[in-house]
């Protein structure tokens, strides 16, 4: 099963952080191998116990969490990879550019979006973004936490970081994993 984490054309939304947390949650729930596939050209600076690959690979057992980089609406290779996904999770922030990029690739991801993680929210989330993202899937709100930025800068696996944002991401990942793994 392939689970894709994307924000389409916007970088810096927390896709990689959420990919790691989701992989840890899936491993804990299923007890199977979880592969994180880094589709970006930039290698991770993270020490982790998870199986990390920089190339798209065919795996025989377990799950793959594909961590998409930011890409343009003209990038057919990324669009093709998104179409192959079983489930898509959009990690977004309260930014008009992110919202517009998600809207532009909505026709590619429509129907496969399981959830939208509205990340780095300061205070109450804006109703404008909640309504817009709710059209794609269930929305989970994750508050901004500066501690998480510090952990990422030091190369600590996000699943091991002690932060309120990580706790909120874990709650979202558990609920999302249960919905993905539920029989259809």
Backbone as a chain_set.jsonl record, in Angstrom:
{"seq": "XXXXXXXXXXXXXXXXXXXXXXXXXXXXXXXXXXXXXXXXXXXXXXXXXXXXXXXXXXXXXXXXXXXXXXXXXXXXXXXXXXXXXXXXXXXXXXXXXXXXXXXXXXXXXXXXXXXXXXXXXXXXXXXXXXXXXXXXXXXXXXXXXXXXXXXXXXXXXXXXXXXXXXXXXXXXXXXXXXXXXXXX", "coords": {"N": [[0.846, -1.18, 0.0], [0.541, 2.178, -0.845], [1.045, 5.293, 0.54], [0.722, 8.622, 0.098], [2.268, 11.709, 0.824], [1.791, 15.052, 0.46], [2.015, 18.52, -0.59], [1.619, 19.665, -2.881], [2.65, 22.282, -4.816], [4.01, 23.728, -2.857], [6.639, 24.279, -0.594], [8.071, 23.517, 2.664], [5.964, 23.015, 4.419], [5.755, 21.006, 6.262], [5.687, 18.391, 5.431], [7.634, 16.295, 5.389], [8.134, 15.927, 8.12], [5.576, 15.074, 8.974], [5.396, 12.755, 7.418], [7.335, 11.059, 8.563], [6.262, 10.762, 11.152], [3.777, 9.553, 10.576], [4.734, 7.167, 9.435], [5.969, 5.964, 11.674], [3.678, 5.572, 13.278], [2.136, 3.845, 11.645], [3.876, 1.639, 11.598], [3.831, 0.926, 14.307], [1.114, 0.219, 14.631], [0.653, -1.805, 12.659], [2.835, -3.52, 12.753], [4.477, -4.097, 10.635], [6.974, -3.771, 7.999], [7.829, -0.467, 7.244], [8.347, 1.706, 4.703], [9.95, 4.724, 3.981], [9.806, 6.755, 1.316], [11.809, 8.987, -0.146], [11.155, 11.313, -2.363], [12.39, 13.581, -3.141], [15.324, 15.358, -4.243], [17.027, 16.025, -2.282], [18.825, 14.725, 0.372], [17.711, 13.288, 3.506], [18.409, 14.709, 6.707], [18.273, 13.14, 9.04], [18.343, 10.993, 11.771], [17.115, 7.792, 11.992], [15.114, 4.869, 12.778], [13.603, 3.837, 10.842], [12.969, 2.487, 7.51], [14.532, 4.066, 5.016], [14.46, 5.302, 1.768], [15.848, 6.717, -1.198], [14.973, 6.415, -3.706], [12.265, 5.552, -5.808], [10.859, 2.468, -5.253], [10.117, -1.006, -5.783], [8.426, -2.778, -3.476], [8.008, -5.661, -1.43], [6.688, -6.385, 0.905], [4.83, -4.833, 3.554], [4.371, -1.263, 3.977], [4.489, 1.774, 2.069], [5.439, 5.07, 2.57], [5.249, 7.8, 0.752], [7.127, 10.607, 0.401], [6.565, 13.514, -0.944], [8.26, 16.047, -2.814], [8.003, 19.655, -3.228], [6.317, 20.507, -6.21], [5.72, 21.477, -9.634], [2.737, 22.364, -11.506], [3.122, 21.363, -13.986], [4.721, 19.159, -13.854], [4.846, 16.15, -14.9], [5.831, 13.639, -14.093], [5.642, 13.638, -11.288], [2.891, 13.955, -11.031], [2.029, 11.553, -12.166], [3.074, 9.752, -10.3], [1.542, 10.492, -8.078], [-0.973, 9.669, -8.955], [-0.713, 6.913, -8.788], [-0.889, 6.385, -6.115], [-2.44, 4.893, -3.238], [-3.676, 6.189, -1.142], [-3.897, 9.646, -0.278], [-2.4, 12.23, 1.562], [-2.682, 15.531, 2.358], [-0.512, 18.004, 3.357], [-0.726, 21.081, 4.615], [-0.526, 24.689, 5.004], [-1.615, 27.782, 6.522], [-1.729, 29.643, 4.147], [-2.009, 31.621, 1.289], [-0.681, 30.872, -1.094], [-0.111, 28.15, -0.767], [-2.712, 27.138, -0.624], [-3.63, 27.798, -3.192], [-1.872, 26.249, -4.763], [-2.634, 23.676, -4.016], [-5.245, 23.68, -4.914], [-4.762, 23.815, -7.675], [-3.664, 21.298, -8.276], [-5.737, 19.706, -7.598], [-7.46, 18.227, -9.247], [-5.936, 16.036, -9.925], [-5.542, 14.767, -7.489], [-8.04, 14.435, -6.376], [-10.553, 12.53, -4.79], [-8.824, 10.619, -3.805], [-7.797, 11.712, -1.565], [-7.335, 11.391, 1.795], [-7.058, 12.878, 4.066], [-6.453, 16.221, 5.284], [-3.804, 17.857, 6.665], [-3.637, 20.595, 8.474], [-1.138, 22.545, 9.076], [1.182, 24.217, 11.332], [-0.358, 26.221, 12.536], [-1.189, 29.273, 13.988], [-2.692, 30.319, 16.847], [-6.24, 30.473, 16.468], [-7.521, 28.526, 13.768], [-8.045, 29.824, 10.473], [-11.24, 30.357, 9.14], [-11.636, 30.481, 6.419], [-9.584, 28.853, 5.294], [-10.135, 26.405, 6.504], [-12.676, 25.742, 5.431], [-12.043, 25.64, 2.687], [-10.112, 23.54, 2.552], [-11.574, 21.468, 3.629], [-13.167, 20.643, 1.59], [-11.63, 18.819, 0.254], [-10.968, 16.725, 2.063], [-11.04, 15.235, 5.377], [-10.101, 17.511, 7.918], [-7.275, 18.108, 9.905], [-6.013, 19.944, 12.55], [-2.922, 21.347, 13.358], [-1.062, 22.927, 15.713], [1.348, 25.614, 15.684], [4.647, 25.06, 16.785], [7.562, 26.01, 18.157], [9.566, 24.406, 19.192], [9.625, 22.072, 17.692], [10.826, 22.886, 15.312], [13.417, 23.308, 16.21], [14.217, 20.687, 16.904], [14.14, 19.494, 14.343], [16.162, 20.917, 13.081], [18.36, 19.883, 14.357], [18.482, 17.307, 13.46], [16.989, 15.273, 14.62], [14.798, 12.497, 14.778], [11.477, 13.133, 13.948], [9.445, 11.659, 15.196], [10.451, 11.108, 17.666], [10.706, 13.476, 18.942], [9.917, 15.794, 21.512], [7.21, 17.569, 21.678], [4.43, 19.795, 21.444], [3.271, 20.067, 18.954], [4.107, 17.722, 17.69], [2.717, 15.857, 19.231], [0.077, 16.511, 18.497], [0.252, 15.902, 15.783], [0.701, 13.164, 15.94], [-1.737, 12.289, 17.03], [-3.418, 12.94, 14.865], [-2.234, 11.304, 12.894], [-2.704, 8.725, 13.918], [-5.512, 8.559, 13.784], [-5.849, 8.902, 11.017], [-4.402, 6.676, 10.052], [-5.973, 4.576, 11.061], [-8.282, 4.979, 9.552], [-7.291, 4.543, 6.977], [-6.465, 1.884, 7.116], [-8.799, 0.556, 7.662], [-11.226, -1.882, 6.698], [-12.617, -1.754, 3.419]], "CA": [[0.0, 0.0, 0.0], [1.299, 3.423, -0.941], [0.404, 6.466, 1.124], [1.5, 9.766, -0.366], [2.156, 12.941, 1.605], [2.135, 16.128, -0.469], [1.343, 19.818, -0.499], [1.696, 20.089, -4.281], [3.745, 23.171, -5.22], [4.526, 24.542, -1.745], [7.6, 23.642, 0.294], [8.137, 24.024, 4.029], [4.689, 22.888, 5.133], [5.849, 19.964, 7.275], [5.416, 17.088, 4.809], [8.599, 15.294, 5.83], [7.859, 15.667, 9.535], [4.374, 14.252, 9.078], [5.696, 11.45, 6.819], [8.029, 10.261, 9.573], [5.325, 10.44, 12.235], [2.833, 8.576, 10.038], [5.447, 5.891, 9.291], [6.088, 5.385, 13.019], [2.342, 5.134, 13.707], [1.795, 2.652, 10.862], [4.709, 0.534, 12.087], [3.325, 0.539, 15.629], [-0.2, -0.422, 14.492], [0.66, -3.001, 11.805], [4.035, -4.33, 13.022], [5.094, -4.436, 9.349], [7.993, -2.839, 7.519], [7.33, 0.776, 6.672], [9.383, 2.377, 3.93], [9.748, 6.131, 3.637], [10.431, 7.004, 0.025], [12.102, 10.407, -0.306], [11.144, 11.607, -3.794], [13.147, 14.805, -3.37], [16.752, 15.138, -4.526], [17.776, 16.414, -1.09], [18.76, 13.643, 1.363], [17.286, 13.653, 4.858], [19.426, 14.852, 7.741], [17.531, 12.631, 10.19], [18.677, 9.653, 12.239], [15.855, 7.108, 12.242], [15.099, 3.409, 12.705], [12.737, 3.48, 9.722], [13.625, 2.185, 6.24], [14.469, 5.27, 4.189], [15.028, 5.13, 0.429], [15.797, 7.928, -2.011], [14.452, 6.076, -5.023], [11.007, 4.822, -5.827], [11.208, 1.071, -5.411], [9.05, -1.992, -5.651], [8.623, -3.458, -2.207], [7.171, -6.853, -1.397], [5.854, -6.437, 2.105], [4.769, -3.58, 4.291], [3.749, -0.062, 3.434], [5.402, 2.837, 1.659], [4.989, 6.449, 2.732], [5.984, 8.584, -0.24], [7.272, 12.001, 0.807], [6.703, 14.281, -2.179], [8.771, 17.415, -2.729], [7.158, 20.623, -3.933], [6.443, 20.329, -7.653], [4.866, 22.384, -10.404], [1.575, 21.722, -12.132], [3.567, 20.793, -15.256], [5.611, 18.029, -13.576], [4.056, 14.945, -15.179], [6.337, 12.495, -13.327], [5.042, 13.714, -9.951], [1.451, 13.711, -11.18], [1.873, 10.114, -12.389], [3.315, 9.095, -9.01], [0.358, 10.75, -7.244], [-2.086, 8.842, -9.438], [-0.487, 5.531, -8.356], [-1.072, 6.272, -4.663], [-3.698, 4.358, -2.721], [-4.246, 7.252, -0.307], [-3.104, 10.875, -0.3], [-2.563, 13.149, 2.681], [-2.181, 16.858, 2.01], [-0.031, 18.781, 4.497], [-0.822, 22.463, 4.15], [-0.5, 25.715, 6.043], [-2.534, 28.893, 6.258], [-1.011, 30.498, 3.222], [-2.745, 31.62, 0.022], [0.073, 30.165, -2.13], [-0.343, 26.719, -0.556], [-4.097, 26.868, -1.006], [-3.724, 27.856, -4.652], [-1.173, 25.098, -5.35], [-3.469, 22.494, -3.78], [-6.381, 23.789, -5.844], [-4.299, 23.524, -9.035], [-3.474, 19.857, -8.495], [-6.899, 19.015, -7.016], [-8.051, 17.247, -10.159], [-5.102, 14.833, -9.885], [-5.636, 14.095, -6.191], [-9.427, 14.319, -5.927], [-11.05, 11.179, -4.606], [-7.861, 9.805, -3.073], [-7.358, 12.435, -0.37], [-7.899, 10.859, 3.024], [-7.067, 13.931, 5.078], [-5.625, 17.41, 5.126], [-3.211, 18.28, 7.931], [-3.412, 22.041, 8.446], [0.02, 22.594, 9.958], [1.792, 25.491, 11.713], [-1.426, 27.182, 12.801], [-0.97, 30.127, 15.158], [-4.012, 30.716, 17.351], [-7.361, 29.742, 15.87], [-7.394, 28.43, 12.313], [-8.921, 30.686, 9.686], [-12.4, 29.671, 8.572], [-11.425, 30.436, 4.961], [-8.765, 27.69, 4.959], [-10.854, 25.198, 6.935], [-13.721, 25.451, 4.439], [-11.406, 25.276, 1.413], [-9.477, 22.224, 2.64], [-12.6, 20.476, 3.937], [-13.692, 20.146, 0.313], [-10.785, 17.696, -0.158], [-11.003, 15.622, 3.019], [-11.108, 15.614, 6.787], [-9.023, 18.442, 8.257], [-6.675, 18.019, 11.236], [-5.287, 21.188, 12.819], [-1.708, 21.195, 14.167], [-0.594, 24.253, 16.116], [2.769, 25.913, 15.516], [5.465, 24.841, 17.974], [8.943, 26.318, 17.8], [10.442, 23.305, 19.599], [9.746, 21.122, 16.587], [11.821, 23.45, 14.39], [14.741, 23.079, 16.801], [14.516, 19.268, 16.737], [14.415, 19.229, 12.929], [17.466, 21.493, 12.779], [19.39, 19.032, 14.952], [18.466, 15.992, 12.83], [16.289, 14.297, 15.456], [13.606, 11.918, 14.155], [10.301, 13.832, 14.479], [8.674, 10.767, 16.065], [11.07, 11.079, 18.991], [10.745, 14.842, 19.47], [8.907, 16.1, 22.522], [6.65, 18.834, 21.247], [2.964, 19.772, 21.336], [2.936, 19.857, 17.539], [4.283, 16.292, 17.417], [1.585, 15.164, 19.862], [-1.1, 16.723, 17.643], [0.464, 15.141, 14.548], [0.512, 11.744, 16.261], [-3.193, 12.071, 17.112], [-3.939, 12.955, 13.493], [-1.709, 10.13, 12.184], [-3.41, 7.533, 14.413], [-6.855, 8.563, 13.2], [-5.702, 8.692, 9.572], [-3.99, 5.279, 9.845], [-7.15, 3.721, 11.287], [-9.183, 5.131, 8.404], [-6.657, 3.918, 5.812], [-6.393, 0.436, 7.314], [-10.143, -0.016, 7.833], [-11.696, -2.577, 5.49], [-13.498, -0.905, 2.597]], "C": [[0.886, 1.236, 0.0], [0.47, 4.586, -0.41], [1.287, 7.657, 0.777], [1.213, 10.994, 0.483], [2.66, 14.075, 0.72], [1.509, 17.445, -0.037], [1.356, 20.464, -1.879], [2.875, 21.037, -4.482], [4.403, 23.934, -4.078], [5.482, 23.724, -0.889], [7.505, 24.221, 1.696], [6.853, 23.914, 4.822], [4.728, 21.841, 6.237], [5.566, 18.574, 6.736], [6.348, 16.007, 5.337], [8.375, 14.935, 7.287], [6.649, 14.76, 9.677], [4.603, 12.865, 8.479], [6.367, 10.531, 7.831], [7.075, 9.84, 10.686], [4.315, 9.4, 11.766], [3.493, 7.205, 9.891], [5.618, 5.208, 10.642], [4.746, 4.827, 13.488], [1.93, 3.871, 12.956], [2.593, 1.437, 11.312], [4.189, 0.02, 13.432], [2.007, -0.236, 15.507], [-0.101, -1.759, 13.756], [1.782, -3.981, 12.114], [4.711, -4.803, 11.734], [6.183, -3.43, 9.02], [7.312, -1.621, 6.915], [8.505, 1.447, 5.971], [8.998, 3.841, 3.762], [10.525, 6.359, 2.345], [10.568, 8.514, -0.142], [12.19, 10.705, -1.803], [11.895, 12.886, -4.142], [14.609, 14.449, -3.649], [17.625, 15.438, -3.305], [17.682, 15.296, -0.057], [18.332, 14.168, 2.735], [18.502, 13.8, 5.756], [18.801, 14.382, 9.052], [18.017, 11.226, 10.513], [17.377, 8.955, 12.596], [16.026, 5.604, 12.133], [14.25, 2.926, 11.53], [13.564, 3.18, 8.472], [13.441, 3.379, 5.306], [15.154, 4.988, 2.853], [14.883, 6.434, -0.339], [15.273, 7.66, -3.413], [13.138, 5.335, -4.856], [11.346, 3.361, -6.092], [9.973, 0.191, -5.302], [9.353, -2.771, -4.381], [7.627, -4.602, -2.135], [6.245, -6.896, -0.193], [5.847, -5.075, 2.777], [4.089, -2.462, 3.522], [4.839, 0.9, 2.99], [4.722, 4.173, 1.895], [5.857, 7.272, 1.793], [5.95, 10.05, 0.158], [7.578, 12.822, -0.447], [7.366, 15.625, -1.914], [7.743, 18.368, -3.337], [7.386, 20.429, -5.431], [5.464, 21.247, -8.37], [3.703, 21.622, -11.026], [1.935, 21.078, -13.466], [4.454, 19.562, -15.076], [4.833, 16.716, -13.704], [4.528, 13.732, -14.38], [5.728, 12.475, -11.923], [3.538, 13.455, -10.007], [1.18, 12.218, -11.38], [2.08, 9.344, -11.086], [2.13, 9.3, -8.071], [-0.821, 9.876, -7.661], [-1.951, 7.39, -8.998], [-0.799, 5.317, -6.882], [-2.43, 5.675, -4.31], [-4.431, 5.42, -1.909], [-3.313, 8.452, -0.345], [-3.446, 11.714, 0.923], [-1.921, 14.466, 2.258], [-1.758, 17.55, 3.3], [0.067, 20.222, 4.013], [-0.653, 23.423, 5.32], [-1.464, 26.826, 5.643], [-1.822, 29.939, 5.409], [-1.745, 30.468, 1.884], [-2.023, 30.879, -1.107], [-0.11, 28.654, -2.007], [-1.738, 26.343, -1.018], [-4.245, 26.851, -2.529], [-3.038, 26.658, -5.3], [-1.974, 23.816, -5.163], [-4.678, 22.516, -4.712], [-5.974, 23.421, -7.268], [-4.114, 22.028, -9.283], [-4.64, 19.043, -7.93], [-7.489, 17.971, -7.949], [-7.241, 15.957, -10.208], [-5.355, 14.05, -8.603], [-7.064, 13.879, -5.708], [-9.854, 12.855, -5.854], [-10.111, 10.287, -3.824], [-7.406, 10.466, -1.777], [-8.099, 11.892, 0.843], [-8.044, 11.972, 4.045], [-6.196, 15.098, 4.639], [-5.12, 17.774, 6.516], [-2.881, 19.756, 7.778], [-2.366, 22.33, 9.513], [0.456, 24.033, 10.231], [0.756, 26.583, 11.932], [-1.092, 27.961, 14.066], [-2.336, 30.621, 15.602], [-5.106, 29.849, 16.757], [-7.182, 29.666, 14.358], [-8.421, 29.306, 11.601], [-10.032, 29.856, 9.047], [-12.256, 29.504, 7.055], [-10.664, 29.169, 4.559], [-9.453, 26.392, 5.37], [-11.9, 24.787, 5.904], [-13.096, 24.966, 3.13], [-10.812, 23.869, 1.465], [-10.48, 21.121, 2.959], [-13.226, 19.9, 2.668], [-12.888, 18.943, -0.19], [-10.91, 16.49, 0.757], [-11.093, 16.148, 4.433], [-9.884, 16.449, 7.151], [-8.587, 18.231, 9.706], [-5.824, 19.268, 11.435], [-4.115, 20.892, 13.748], [-1.169, 22.588, 14.45], [0.915, 24.396, 15.903], [3.493, 25.698, 16.84], [6.93, 25.011, 17.579], [9.908, 25.197, 18.176], [10.669, 22.316, 18.465], [10.771, 21.61, 15.571], [13.241, 23.183, 14.898], [15.143, 21.621, 16.63], [14.887, 18.95, 15.29], [15.794, 19.762, 12.552], [18.611, 20.643, 13.299], [19.409, 17.631, 14.363], [17.814, 14.901, 13.656], [15.063, 13.797, 14.699], [12.381, 12.592, 14.764], [9.45, 12.974, 15.411], [9.213, 10.709, 17.479], [11.138, 12.462, 19.634], [9.627, 15.047, 20.481], [8.392, 17.509, 22.258], [5.138, 18.7, 21.179], [2.534, 19.512, 19.893], [3.075, 18.384, 17.172], [3.13, 15.5, 18.024], [0.318, 15.311, 19.019], [-0.965, 15.961, 16.325], [0.263, 13.647, 14.785], [-0.974, 11.422, 16.367], [-3.805, 12.01, 15.72], [-3.503, 11.695, 12.746], [-2.406, 8.847, 12.625], [-4.793, 7.452, 13.785], [-6.8, 8.289, 11.694], [-5.334, 7.237, 9.28], [-5.165, 4.328, 10.048], [-8.103, 3.791, 10.105], [-8.606, 4.469, 7.155], [-6.706, 2.395, 5.916], [-7.753, -0.228, 7.466], [-10.563, -0.73, 6.55], [-12.7, -1.718, 4.733], [-14.648, -1.679, 2.046]], "O": [[1.856, 1.322, 0.753], [-0.653, 4.828, -0.854], [2.467, 7.687, 1.128], [0.063, 11.281, 0.818], [3.81, 14.067, 0.282], [0.587, 17.473, 0.779], [1.13, 21.667, -2.016], [4.019, 20.609, -4.326], [5.3, 24.737, -4.337], [5.165, 22.599, -0.502], [6.926, 25.289, 1.896], [6.664, 24.64, 5.798], [3.822, 21.793, 7.068], [5.238, 17.668, 7.503], [5.897, 14.919, 5.696], [8.421, 13.76, 7.65], [6.692, 13.781, 10.421], [4.054, 11.887, 8.986], [6.009, 9.358, 7.943], [7.085, 8.684, 11.112], [4.028, 8.454, 12.499], [2.87, 6.186, 10.193], [5.431, 3.996, 10.746], [4.69, 3.727, 14.037], [1.428, 2.927, 13.565], [2.055, 0.334, 11.399], [4.121, -1.189, 13.655], [1.807, -1.233, 16.201], [-0.706, -2.742, 14.183], [1.684, -5.158, 11.766], [5.436, -5.798, 11.743], [6.306, -2.385, 9.66], [6.339, -1.741, 6.17], [9.534, 1.718, 6.589], [7.852, 4.155, 3.439], [11.741, 6.178, 2.293], [9.574, 9.229, -0.264], [13.193, 10.381, -2.44], [12.019, 13.234, -5.317], [15.06, 13.353, -3.319], [18.819, 15.14, -3.3], [16.578, 14.942, 0.359], [18.559, 15.329, 3.075], [19.501, 13.101, 5.587], [18.791, 15.109, 10.045], [18.092, 10.37, 9.632], [16.61, 9.461, 13.415], [16.953, 5.117, 11.486], [14.192, 1.726, 11.259], [14.727, 3.574, 8.386], [12.329, 3.667, 4.863], [16.283, 4.498, 2.812], [13.913, 7.169, -0.154], [15.144, 8.583, -4.217], [12.934, 4.595, -3.894], [12.046, 3.052, -7.056], [8.931, 0.604, -4.792], [10.428, -3.355, -4.245], [6.538, -4.528, -2.704], [5.127, -7.403, -0.288], [6.757, -4.269, 2.585], [3.348, -2.684, 2.564], [5.969, 0.846, 3.475], [3.583, 4.389, 1.481], [7.059, 7.421, 2.016], [4.884, 10.659, 0.244], [8.704, 12.823, -0.944], [7.075, 16.275, -0.91], [6.736, 17.932, -3.894], [8.516, 20.211, -5.869], [4.499, 21.731, -7.777], [3.696, 20.391, -11.062], [1.135, 20.324, -14.021], [4.896, 18.981, -16.067], [4.238, 16.238, -12.739], [3.714, 12.88, -14.023], [5.342, 11.416, -11.427], [2.983, 12.806, -9.12], [0.219, 11.679, -10.831], [1.35, 8.395, -10.799], [1.752, 8.38, -7.345], [-1.578, 9.402, -6.815], [-2.957, 6.697, -8.847], [-0.958, 4.177, -6.446], [-3.429, 5.917, -4.987], [-5.654, 5.534, -1.98], [-2.095, 8.302, -0.434], [-4.613, 11.887, 1.274], [-0.76, 14.502, 1.85], [-2.554, 17.671, 4.231], [0.846, 20.537, 3.113], [-0.64, 23.012, 6.48], [-2.05, 26.802, 4.561], [-1.379, 30.976, 5.903], [-2.071, 29.388, 1.392], [-2.675, 30.315, -1.985], [-0.248, 27.957, -3.012], [-1.923, 25.35, -1.721], [-4.916, 25.979, -3.081], [-3.549, 26.104, -6.274], [-1.995, 22.962, -6.05], [-5.081, 21.478, -5.236], [-6.745, 22.789, -7.99], [-4.379, 21.545, -10.384], [-4.537, 17.823, -7.799], [-7.968, 16.934, -7.49], [-7.79, 14.894, -10.499], [-5.382, 12.819, -8.617], [-7.268, 13.191, -4.708], [-9.551, 12.056, -6.74], [-10.546, 9.297, -3.235], [-6.706, 9.846, -0.977], [-9.328, 11.93, 0.908], [-9.018, 12.017, 4.798], [-5.339, 14.982, 3.762], [-5.912, 17.974, 7.437], [-1.962, 20.125, 7.047], [-2.671, 22.356, 10.705], [0.144, 24.947, 9.468], [0.97, 27.736, 11.556], [-0.752, 27.374, 15.093], [-3.055, 31.26, 14.834], [-4.928, 28.646, 16.566], [-6.742, 30.632, 13.735], [-9.535, 29.494, 12.089], [-9.784, 28.788, 8.487], [-12.7, 28.507, 6.486], [-11.044, 28.49, 3.605], [-9.363, 25.39, 4.66], [-11.995, 23.613, 5.547], [-13.565, 23.995, 2.536], [-10.985, 23.089, 0.528], [-10.262, 19.964, 2.599], [-13.754, 18.788, 2.683], [-13.399, 18.138, -0.969], [-10.954, 15.355, 0.284], [-11.208, 17.352, 4.658], [-8.766, 16.135, 6.742], [-9.416, 18.182, 10.616], [-5.006, 19.609, 10.58], [-4.285, 20.267, 14.795], [-0.856, 23.339, 13.526], [1.655, 23.413, 15.939], [3.006, 26.109, 17.893], [7.463, 24.249, 16.771], [10.956, 25.049, 17.548], [11.768, 21.788, 18.299], [11.517, 20.799, 15.022], [14.145, 22.874, 14.121], [16.28, 21.335, 16.255], [15.844, 18.217, 15.041], [16.515, 19.124, 11.785], [19.711, 20.676, 12.748], [20.271, 16.831, 14.727], [18.06, 13.719, 13.418], [14.367, 14.58, 14.052], [12.254, 12.622, 15.988], [8.804, 13.499, 16.318], [8.501, 10.302, 18.398], [11.592, 12.587, 20.771], [8.523, 14.529, 20.314], [9.05, 18.501, 22.572], [4.618, 17.621, 20.892], [1.548, 18.816, 19.648], [2.254, 17.852, 16.426], [2.62, 14.572, 17.397], [-0.429, 14.348, 18.845], [-1.95, 15.435, 15.807], [-0.281, 12.947, 13.932], [-1.425, 10.399, 15.853], [-4.616, 11.13, 15.43], [-4.308, 11.082, 12.045], [-2.673, 7.973, 11.799], [-5.199, 6.393, 13.307], [-7.613, 7.53, 11.167], [-5.889, 6.63, 8.364], [-5.332, 3.377, 9.285], [-8.67, 2.776, 9.701], [-9.35, 3.896, 6.36], [-6.956, 1.704, 4.929], [-7.85, -1.454, 7.405], [-10.293, -0.251, 5.449], [-13.53, -1.039, 5.337], [-15.484, -1.121, 1.334]]}, "num_chains": 1, "name": "protein.A"}
